[in-house]
Amino acid sequence: PVRGRVTALAGDNRWLYAAVLTSIGDTYIVAGREAFEGENGPIVWHPLAQLAGMECHAMHISGLWTNPRLFFGMGANVGYITLPRNGENPVQDTNSTYALSGSIYYPAHSWLAPTTPKVWKSIEIEGANLTSTRYVSVYYRIDGRGDWTLAGTARRTPRSLIPLGPSGVSGIYLEIRLDFTLPDSSHPLKVYSVVVRGAERPQTIRMITAHVRLADYQQQRGGRDRRTAEEVKADLEALAQSAEAVLLVDPLGHEQWVLVLAPILMTEAEQDGNSPPEWLATVQMAVFESEKDQAGEAPIAVYGTSRYDDGSVYA
C-alpha cells in the first residue's frame, strides 16, 4: 500500500493527482477519482509512477500538446506523464503507448475467511488481446512466505485456466502477481478478471450451541441493548449467511474465532397479545484454529475490480 504525506496536488474535471512521500523517502504519483457503484470508496486511487529517493513539491497539468501532460517535480528535475485525450481510457486514444513489460500486484486474499485453511486449485485469467507474444505470466505466493512461484502463462483470449499442480496448494491466504509482456508499444492487453478456484477446509475443533433470547432492548452486561428483537434476529441471520469468521467472547471474557452456521432456528416465545414479539434462537457455531494468529486480521481484496468504463484493467 502507498502511504505517506501528500506534498503536491493537481486536478482536472475527473481526476485528482497527488504526490505521496513515503517514510522511506520515495514518492508515488497517484490518481484518484470518485468510486463507481460496487467499488470500495468514496475515492479509488491508482498508482501511476514511483520516484525512488526523490521528493515532489509541485504538479501541473498542461494542455499545450496533442495529449495533456501531467508535470511534476523530481528533486531538482522535472518529469511528466502523458495523459489520454477525450476521457480516461487510454485504449480510446490512438496516441497512447504502453510499457513493453511490467507487473501488477494484487493484495492478499482469504475469501473473507482469515482463520481457515484453503486448497487453491487454479487461477483463471479473463482478458483480451492475449496471444503467444502478448501474454501474462502468473505468479503466486502463499501466506506471505518465500519467493513468488510461477503458476503458468495466460496466452489465450478470452480465458486461460492455469492449474496449481495436481493436488493444489494449501494456505490461509493467497497473493497473485501478473507480469505482462508486449511485443510492441502500440497495442495493449486487457485483463478483465482474475478468479481463484479452490475449496475452503476449516479445521473444526468443536461445536458451540447457544440459546439466545431475542427481545426488544434487553439488558446485557455493561448496559441495555439498543436493538429491537427484529434487528437482533436480522443480525444473527446475516452472520449465518456470511463466509467470514467472527470473534466470540464468552461470559468469562475468553475470545475465540467462530463461524455461525445456518440455519438459525427460531421459536416464538409465549407472551401477552399486546407485548412486542420475542423469540428463542438456537445458534450453532464452529470453532476454528489455524497457524495464523487468531487475533490478527488478514487483508481482503476483490480480484477483477473494474478500472475503466468497459470493465477492464489495462497494462
mmCIF file of C-alpha atoms in Angstrom:
data_model
loop_
_atom_site.group_PDB
_atom_site.id
_atom_site.type_symbol
_atom_site.label_atom_id
_atom_site.label_comp_id
_atom_site.label_asym_id
_atom_site.label_seq_id
_atom_site.Cartn_x
_atom_site.Cartn_y
_atom_site.Cartn_z
ATOM 1 C CA PRO A 1 0.000 0.000 0.000
ATOM 2 C CA VAL A 2 1.073 3.542 -0.789
ATOM 3 C CA ARG A 3 1.030 5.548 2.433
ATOM 4 C CA GLY A 4 2.643 8.826 3.360
ATOM 5 C CA ARG A 5 2.374 12.616 3.266
ATOM 6 C CA VAL A 6 0.876 14.495 0.314
ATOM 7 C CA THR A 7 3.395 17.045 -0.950
ATOM 8 C CA ALA A 8 1.750 18.280 -4.189
ATOM 9 C CA LEU A 9 -1.666 18.205 -5.882
ATOM 10 C CA ALA A 10 -3.158 18.881 -9.318
ATOM 11 C CA GLY A 11 -6.521 18.027 -10.861
ATOM 12 C CA ASP A 12 -8.780 18.131 -13.890
ATOM 13 C CA ASN A 13 -12.527 17.650 -14.263
ATOM 14 C CA ARG A 14 -12.348 13.957 -13.333
ATOM 15 C CA TRP A 15 -9.070 13.028 -11.637
ATOM 16 C CA LEU A 16 -7.135 14.316 -8.637
ATOM 17 C CA TYR A 17 -3.379 13.721 -8.930
ATOM 18 C CA ALA A 18 -1.253 13.621 -5.804
ATOM 19 C CA ALA A 19 2.401 13.177 -4.899
ATOM 20 C CA VAL A 20 2.731 10.989 -1.795
ATOM 21 C CA LEU A 21 6.052 10.992 0.066
ATOM 22 C CA THR A 22 6.575 7.719 1.973
ATOM 23 C CA SER A 23 8.523 7.213 5.184
ATOM 24 C CA ILE A 24 11.487 5.726 3.279
ATOM 25 C CA GLY A 25 11.883 8.788 1.043
ATOM 26 C CA ASP A 26 10.209 7.514 -2.155
ATOM 27 C CA THR A 27 7.449 9.498 -3.856
ATOM 28 C CA TYR A 28 4.460 7.892 -5.570
ATOM 29 C CA ILE A 29 2.408 9.767 -8.158
ATOM 30 C CA VAL A 30 -1.195 8.579 -7.745
ATOM 31 C CA ALA A 31 -4.507 9.394 -9.434
ATOM 32 C CA GLY A 32 -7.821 9.354 -7.564
ATOM 33 C CA ARG A 33 -11.451 9.583 -8.622
ATOM 34 C CA GLU A 34 -14.862 9.086 -7.070
ATOM 35 C CA ALA A 35 -15.732 5.392 -6.776
ATOM 36 C CA PHE A 36 -18.205 3.805 -9.165
ATOM 37 C CA GLU A 37 -21.073 1.685 -7.874
ATOM 38 C CA GLY A 38 -19.722 -1.575 -6.450
ATOM 39 C CA GLU A 39 -16.228 -0.204 -5.797
ATOM 40 C CA ASN A 40 -14.750 0.460 -2.375
ATOM 41 C CA GLY A 41 -14.944 4.193 -1.867
ATOM 42 C CA PRO A 42 -15.509 7.034 -1.601
ATOM 43 C CA ILE A 43 -12.302 7.538 -3.639
ATOM 44 C CA VAL A 44 -10.427 4.945 -5.717
ATOM 45 C CA TRP A 45 -6.677 5.539 -6.049
ATOM 46 C CA HIS A 46 -4.368 4.207 -8.776
ATOM 47 C CA PRO A 47 -0.549 4.462 -8.632
ATOM 48 C CA LEU A 48 0.996 5.952 -11.776
ATOM 49 C CA ALA A 49 4.709 6.217 -11.035
ATOM 50 C CA GLN A 50 7.330 5.692 -8.348
ATOM 51 C CA LEU A 51 10.113 8.246 -7.869
ATOM 52 C CA ALA A 52 12.729 6.346 -5.874
ATOM 53 C CA GLY A 53 14.580 8.544 -3.372
ATOM 54 C CA MET A 54 13.007 11.759 -4.703
ATOM 55 C CA GLU A 55 10.588 14.390 -3.449
ATOM 56 C CA CYS A 56 7.932 16.249 -5.445
ATOM 57 C CA HIS A 57 6.688 19.659 -4.326
ATOM 58 C CA ALA A 58 4.912 20.907 -7.456
ATOM 59 C CA MET A 59 2.487 19.439 -10.063
ATOM 60 C CA HIS A 60 0.804 20.971 -13.098
ATOM 61 C CA ILE A 61 -1.385 19.746 -15.973
ATOM 62 C CA SER A 62 -0.605 21.359 -19.328
ATOM 63 C CA GLY A 63 -2.711 21.259 -22.499
ATOM 64 C CA LEU A 64 -0.068 22.685 -24.850
ATOM 65 C CA TRP A 65 0.461 19.299 -26.538
ATOM 66 C CA THR A 66 -1.811 16.970 -28.506
ATOM 67 C CA ASN A 67 -2.236 14.933 -25.322
ATOM 68 C CA PRO A 68 -2.331 16.714 -21.949
ATOM 69 C CA ARG A 69 0.722 16.189 -19.771
ATOM 70 C CA LEU A 70 0.983 15.920 -16.007
ATOM 71 C CA PHE A 71 4.234 17.635 -14.982
ATOM 72 C CA PHE A 72 5.769 17.023 -11.550
ATOM 73 C CA GLY A 73 8.951 17.829 -9.700
ATOM 74 C CA MET A 74 11.652 15.168 -9.362
ATOM 75 C CA GLY A 75 14.036 16.684 -6.856
ATOM 76 C CA ALA A 76 15.875 19.332 -8.882
ATOM 77 C CA ASN A 77 14.458 17.990 -12.179
ATOM 78 C CA VAL A 78 11.045 17.765 -13.839
ATOM 79 C CA GLY A 79 9.203 14.745 -15.224
ATOM 80 C CA TYR A 80 5.860 14.271 -16.929
ATOM 81 C CA ILE A 81 3.242 11.624 -17.705
ATOM 82 C CA THR A 82 1.289 11.764 -20.967
ATOM 83 C CA LEU A 83 -2.452 11.555 -20.243
ATOM 84 C CA PRO A 84 -5.116 10.187 -22.647
ATOM 85 C CA ARG A 85 -7.279 12.554 -24.652
ATOM 86 C CA ASN A 86 -11.086 12.700 -24.576
ATOM 87 C CA GLY A 87 -11.603 10.749 -21.381
ATOM 88 C CA GLU A 88 -9.667 8.490 -19.051
ATOM 89 C CA ASN A 89 -9.459 5.319 -21.162
ATOM 90 C CA PRO A 90 -6.100 5.139 -22.982
ATOM 91 C CA VAL A 91 -7.346 2.470 -25.421
ATOM 92 C CA GLN A 92 -9.735 5.027 -26.897
ATOM 93 C CA ASP A 93 -6.787 7.284 -27.703
ATOM 94 C CA THR A 94 -4.648 6.271 -30.710
ATOM 95 C CA ASN A 95 -1.761 8.374 -29.372
ATOM 96 C CA SER A 96 -1.395 6.192 -26.282
ATOM 97 C CA THR A 97 1.638 3.969 -25.953
ATOM 98 C CA TYR A 98 2.198 1.151 -23.474
ATOM 99 C CA ALA A 99 5.088 -0.257 -21.488
ATOM 100 C CA LEU A 100 6.519 -3.418 -23.023
ATOM 101 C CA SER A 101 6.743 -5.143 -19.633
ATOM 102 C CA GLY A 102 5.681 -4.643 -16.047
ATOM 103 C CA SER A 103 3.959 -6.183 -13.041
ATOM 104 C CA ILE A 104 0.526 -5.924 -11.414
ATOM 105 C CA TYR A 105 0.337 -6.939 -7.738
ATOM 106 C CA TYR A 106 -2.941 -7.990 -6.134
ATOM 107 C CA PRO A 107 -3.356 -7.723 -2.358
ATOM 108 C CA ALA A 108 -3.522 -10.859 -0.226
ATOM 109 C CA HIS A 109 -6.930 -12.546 -0.348
ATOM 110 C CA SER A 110 -8.505 -15.003 2.085
ATOM 111 C CA TRP A 111 -12.038 -15.471 0.660
ATOM 112 C CA LEU A 112 -13.299 -13.392 3.612
ATOM 113 C CA ALA A 113 -12.266 -16.257 5.932
ATOM 114 C CA PRO A 114 -8.992 -15.165 7.556
ATOM 115 C CA THR A 115 -8.796 -18.065 10.044
ATOM 116 C CA THR A 116 -9.403 -21.151 7.903
ATOM 117 C CA PRO A 117 -7.051 -23.067 5.572
ATOM 118 C CA LYS A 118 -7.879 -23.474 1.883
ATOM 119 C CA VAL A 119 -6.742 -25.635 -1.013
ATOM 120 C CA TRP A 120 -6.167 -23.345 -4.007
ATOM 121 C CA LYS A 121 -6.665 -25.348 -7.219
ATOM 122 C CA SER A 122 -6.404 -22.977 -10.189
ATOM 123 C CA ILE A 123 -6.183 -19.364 -11.359
ATOM 124 C CA GLU A 124 -8.337 -18.203 -14.265
ATOM 125 C CA ILE A 125 -7.391 -15.119 -16.293
ATOM 126 C CA GLU A 126 -10.084 -13.483 -18.414
ATOM 127 C CA GLY A 127 -8.811 -10.918 -20.884
ATOM 128 C CA ALA A 128 -8.460 -9.702 -24.446
ATOM 129 C CA ASN A 129 -5.587 -9.284 -26.927
ATOM 130 C CA LEU A 130 -3.765 -12.225 -25.308
ATOM 131 C CA THR A 131 -1.549 -14.080 -27.804
ATOM 132 C CA SER A 132 1.662 -16.100 -27.880
ATOM 133 C CA THR A 133 3.665 -12.849 -27.963
ATOM 134 C CA ARG A 134 1.325 -10.649 -25.853
ATOM 135 C CA TYR A 135 0.848 -12.590 -22.634
ATOM 136 C CA VAL A 136 0.668 -12.580 -18.858
ATOM 137 C CA SER A 137 2.896 -14.684 -16.582
ATOM 138 C CA VAL A 138 1.004 -15.587 -13.395
ATOM 139 C CA TYR A 139 2.870 -15.864 -10.077
ATOM 140 C CA TYR A 140 1.507 -16.662 -6.608
ATOM 141 C CA ARG A 141 2.680 -16.664 -3.004
ATOM 142 C CA ILE A 142 1.091 -18.441 -0.027
ATOM 143 C CA ASP A 143 0.703 -16.762 3.392
ATOM 144 C CA GLY A 144 3.383 -14.197 2.535
ATOM 145 C CA ARG A 145 6.165 -16.779 2.819
ATOM 146 C CA GLY A 146 9.049 -17.407 0.451
ATOM 147 C CA ASP A 147 9.586 -16.285 -3.113
ATOM 148 C CA TRP A 148 6.992 -15.918 -5.838
ATOM 149 C CA THR A 149 6.146 -19.187 -7.646
ATOM 150 C CA LEU A 150 5.363 -19.260 -11.372
ATOM 151 C CA ALA A 151 1.950 -20.885 -11.906
ATOM 152 C CA GLY A 152 1.854 -20.583 -15.692
ATOM 153 C CA THR A 153 1.243 -18.211 -18.579
ATOM 154 C CA ALA A 154 -2.041 -16.795 -19.892
ATOM 155 C CA ARG A 155 -1.846 -16.617 -23.691
ATOM 156 C CA ARG A 156 -5.446 -17.267 -24.749
ATOM 157 C CA THR A 157 -8.373 -14.939 -25.363
ATOM 158 C CA PRO A 158 -10.878 -14.714 -23.772
ATOM 159 C CA ARG A 159 -9.879 -17.080 -20.938
ATOM 160 C CA SER A 160 -6.863 -19.026 -19.696
ATOM 161 C CA LEU A 161 -7.117 -21.609 -16.903
ATOM 162 C CA ILE A 162 -3.873 -22.239 -15.028
ATOM 163 C CA PRO A 163 -3.879 -25.250 -12.633
ATOM 164 C CA LEU A 164 -1.858 -25.109 -9.421
ATOM 165 C CA GLY A 165 -0.447 -28.622 -9.640
ATOM 166 C CA PRO A 166 -2.319 -31.931 -9.428
ATOM 167 C CA SER A 167 -3.071 -31.541 -5.706
ATOM 168 C CA GLY A 168 -3.340 -27.752 -5.457
ATOM 169 C CA VAL A 169 -1.566 -25.623 -2.874
ATOM 170 C CA SER A 170 -2.776 -25.034 0.673
ATOM 171 C CA GLY A 171 -2.657 -21.965 2.880
ATOM 172 C CA ILE A 172 -4.655 -19.300 4.690
ATOM 173 C CA TYR A 173 -4.365 -16.505 2.129
ATOM 174 C CA LEU A 174 -3.019 -16.037 -1.379
ATOM 175 C CA GLU A 175 -1.200 -13.267 -3.228
ATOM 176 C CA ILE A 176 -1.075 -13.002 -7.024
ATOM 177 C CA ARG A 177 1.314 -11.132 -9.326
ATOM 178 C CA LEU A 178 0.823 -10.679 -13.066
ATOM 179 C CA ASP A 179 3.910 -9.965 -15.201
ATOM 180 C CA PHE A 180 2.892 -8.759 -18.657
ATOM 181 C CA THR A 181 4.914 -8.805 -21.876
ATOM 182 C CA LEU A 182 4.019 -6.875 -25.046
ATOM 183 C CA PRO A 183 5.673 -7.213 -28.489
ATOM 184 C CA ASP A 184 5.108 -3.526 -29.313
ATOM 185 C CA SER A 185 4.070 -0.341 -27.531
ATOM 186 C CA SER A 186 1.017 0.492 -29.666
ATOM 187 C CA HIS A 187 -1.382 -2.324 -28.687
ATOM 188 C CA PRO A 188 -2.130 -3.205 -25.040
ATOM 189 C CA LEU A 189 -3.500 -6.338 -23.479
ATOM 190 C CA LYS A 190 -6.597 -6.224 -21.274
ATOM 191 C CA VAL A 191 -7.233 -8.116 -18.041
ATOM 192 C CA TYR A 192 -10.914 -8.240 -17.099
ATOM 193 C CA SER A 193 -10.812 -10.568 -14.097
ATOM 194 C CA VAL A 194 -8.598 -12.862 -12.051
ATOM 195 C CA VAL A 195 -10.527 -15.763 -10.493
ATOM 196 C CA VAL A 196 -9.058 -18.177 -7.945
ATOM 197 C CA ARG A 197 -10.771 -21.564 -7.625
ATOM 198 C CA GLY A 198 -10.414 -23.992 -4.761
ATOM 199 C CA ALA A 199 -12.010 -25.231 -1.565
ATOM 200 C CA GLU A 200 -12.111 -23.959 1.985
ATOM 201 C CA ARG A 201 -11.091 -26.605 4.509
ATOM 202 C CA PRO A 202 -11.798 -25.354 8.034
ATOM 203 C CA GLN A 203 -10.297 -27.239 10.945
ATOM 204 C CA THR A 204 -13.275 -27.711 13.261
ATOM 205 C CA ILE A 205 -12.186 -28.492 16.800
ATOM 206 C CA ARG A 206 -15.592 -28.280 18.462
ATOM 207 C CA MET A 207 -19.133 -27.019 18.093
ATOM 208 C CA ILE A 208 -20.880 -24.480 20.297
ATOM 209 C CA THR A 209 -24.664 -24.344 20.603
ATOM 210 C CA ALA A 210 -26.136 -21.231 22.190
ATOM 211 C CA HIS A 211 -29.737 -20.428 23.066
ATOM 212 C CA VAL A 212 -30.357 -16.703 22.723
ATOM 213 C CA ARG A 213 -33.399 -14.789 23.932
ATOM 214 C CA LEU A 214 -34.448 -12.146 21.445
ATOM 215 C CA ALA A 215 -36.379 -9.260 22.983
ATOM 216 C CA ASP A 216 -36.560 -5.521 22.480
ATOM 217 C CA TYR A 217 -33.823 -3.510 24.220
ATOM 218 C CA GLN A 218 -32.926 -6.287 26.645
ATOM 219 C CA GLN A 219 -30.456 -5.849 29.471
ATOM 220 C CA GLN A 220 -26.887 -7.017 28.781
ATOM 221 C CA ARG A 221 -23.565 -6.854 30.533
ATOM 222 C CA GLY A 222 -22.471 -3.243 30.592
ATOM 223 C CA GLY A 223 -25.817 -1.732 29.604
ATOM 224 C CA ARG A 224 -29.016 -2.154 27.649
ATOM 225 C CA ASP A 225 -29.079 -3.316 24.024
ATOM 226 C CA ARG A 226 -30.277 -0.577 21.687
ATOM 227 C CA ARG A 227 -31.660 -3.057 19.144
ATOM 228 C CA THR A 228 -35.158 -4.471 18.838
ATOM 229 C CA ALA A 229 -35.794 -8.200 18.702
ATOM 230 C CA GLU A 230 -36.376 -7.933 14.946
ATOM 231 C CA GLU A 231 -32.990 -6.217 14.469
ATOM 232 C CA VAL A 232 -31.127 -8.827 16.532
ATOM 233 C CA LYS A 233 -32.870 -11.590 14.583
ATOM 234 C CA ALA A 234 -31.785 -9.994 11.276
ATOM 235 C CA ASP A 235 -28.192 -9.632 12.530
ATOM 236 C CA LEU A 236 -27.996 -13.321 13.514
ATOM 237 C CA GLU A 237 -29.383 -14.452 10.163
ATOM 238 C CA ALA A 238 -26.847 -12.238 8.346
ATOM 239 C CA LEU A 239 -23.992 -13.820 10.321
ATOM 240 C CA ALA A 240 -25.211 -17.280 9.301
ATOM 241 C CA GLN A 241 -25.073 -16.301 5.621
ATOM 242 C CA SER A 242 -21.620 -14.727 5.867
ATOM 243 C CA ALA A 243 -18.451 -16.648 4.996
ATOM 244 C CA GLU A 244 -16.393 -14.626 7.460
ATOM 245 C CA ALA A 245 -15.403 -15.836 10.919
ATOM 246 C CA VAL A 246 -16.411 -13.643 13.861
ATOM 247 C CA LEU A 247 -14.916 -13.156 17.315
ATOM 248 C CA LEU A 248 -16.969 -14.740 20.107
ATOM 249 C CA VAL A 249 -16.491 -13.532 23.693
ATOM 250 C CA ASP A 250 -17.898 -15.916 26.333
ATOM 251 C CA PRO A 251 -19.229 -14.826 29.773
ATOM 252 C CA LEU A 252 -15.722 -15.262 31.268
ATOM 253 C CA GLY A 253 -14.144 -12.995 28.650
ATOM 254 C CA HIS A 254 -12.443 -15.794 26.672
ATOM 255 C CA GLU A 255 -12.137 -14.979 22.951
ATOM 256 C CA GLN A 256 -12.266 -17.449 20.054
ATOM 257 C CA TRP A 257 -12.989 -17.301 16.342
ATOM 258 C CA VAL A 258 -16.202 -19.000 15.251
ATOM 259 C CA LEU A 259 -18.252 -19.439 12.096
ATOM 260 C CA VAL A 260 -22.006 -19.063 12.617
ATOM 261 C CA LEU A 261 -23.772 -21.919 10.840
ATOM 262 C CA ALA A 262 -27.069 -21.765 9.000
ATOM 263 C CA PRO A 263 -29.899 -22.066 9.709
ATOM 264 C CA ILE A 264 -30.720 -20.050 12.810
ATOM 265 C CA LEU A 265 -33.624 -21.928 14.437
ATOM 266 C CA MET A 266 -36.283 -19.560 15.796
ATOM 267 C CA THR A 267 -39.032 -20.456 18.275
ATOM 268 C CA GLU A 268 -41.556 -17.749 19.150
ATOM 269 C CA ALA A 269 -41.953 -17.319 22.896
ATOM 270 C CA GLU A 270 -45.327 -17.126 24.601
ATOM 271 C CA GLN A 271 -46.311 -13.603 25.589
ATOM 272 C CA ASP A 272 -49.226 -11.260 26.038
ATOM 273 C CA GLY A 273 -51.011 -10.210 22.899
ATOM 274 C CA ASN A 274 -50.043 -6.560 23.372
ATOM 275 C CA SER A 275 -46.352 -7.247 24.081
ATOM 276 C CA PRO A 276 -43.625 -6.943 21.416
ATOM 277 C CA PRO A 277 -42.735 -10.331 19.852
ATOM 278 C CA GLU A 278 -39.931 -12.390 21.405
ATOM 279 C CA TRP A 279 -38.051 -15.411 20.095
ATOM 280 C CA LEU A 280 -35.727 -18.078 21.406
ATOM 281 C CA ALA A 281 -32.930 -18.567 18.873
ATOM 282 C CA THR A 282 -30.777 -21.697 18.659
ATOM 283 C CA VAL A 283 -27.374 -20.710 17.219
ATOM 284 C CA GLN A 284 -24.713 -23.247 16.204
ATOM 285 C CA MET A 285 -21.095 -22.165 15.788
ATOM 286 C CA ALA A 286 -17.979 -23.982 14.582
ATOM 287 C CA VAL A 287 -14.761 -23.078 16.412
ATOM 288 C CA PHE A 288 -11.625 -22.890 14.280
ATOM 289 C CA GLU A 289 -7.918 -22.993 14.872
ATOM 290 C CA SER A 290 -5.096 -22.290 12.451
ATOM 291 C CA GLU A 291 -1.417 -21.398 12.344
ATOM 292 C CA LYS A 292 -2.351 -17.771 11.792
ATOM 293 C CA ASP A 293 -2.611 -15.526 14.827
ATOM 294 C CA GLN A 294 -6.268 -15.683 15.820
ATOM 295 C CA ALA A 295 -6.239 -12.072 16.969
ATOM 296 C CA GLY A 296 -4.857 -10.768 13.675
ATOM 297 C CA GLU A 297 -6.630 -9.527 10.613
ATOM 298 C CA ALA A 298 -5.956 -10.727 7.089
ATOM 299 C CA PRO A 299 -6.089 -8.172 4.275
ATOM 300 C CA ILE A 300 -9.084 -8.588 1.993
ATOM 301 C CA ALA A 301 -9.376 -7.675 -1.675
ATOM 302 C CA VAL A 302 -11.660 -8.409 -4.593
ATOM 303 C CA TYR A 303 -9.935 -9.517 -7.772
ATOM 304 C CA GLY A 304 -11.049 -8.087 -11.094
ATOM 305 C CA THR A 305 -12.154 -4.668 -9.872
ATOM 306 C CA SER A 306 -13.114 -2.515 -12.870
ATOM 307 C CA ARG A 307 -10.911 0.435 -13.699
ATOM 308 C CA TYR A 308 -12.434 1.776 -16.927
ATOM 309 C CA ASP A 309 -15.920 2.042 -18.380
ATOM 310 C CA ASP A 310 -15.670 -1.299 -20.210
ATOM 311 C CA GLY A 311 -14.691 -3.133 -17.032
ATOM 312 C CA SER A 312 -11.057 -3.727 -17.914
ATOM 313 C CA VAL A 313 -7.674 -3.069 -16.373
ATOM 314 C CA TYR A 314 -5.006 -2.011 -18.829
ATOM 315 C CA ALA A 315 -1.343 -2.919 -18.647
#
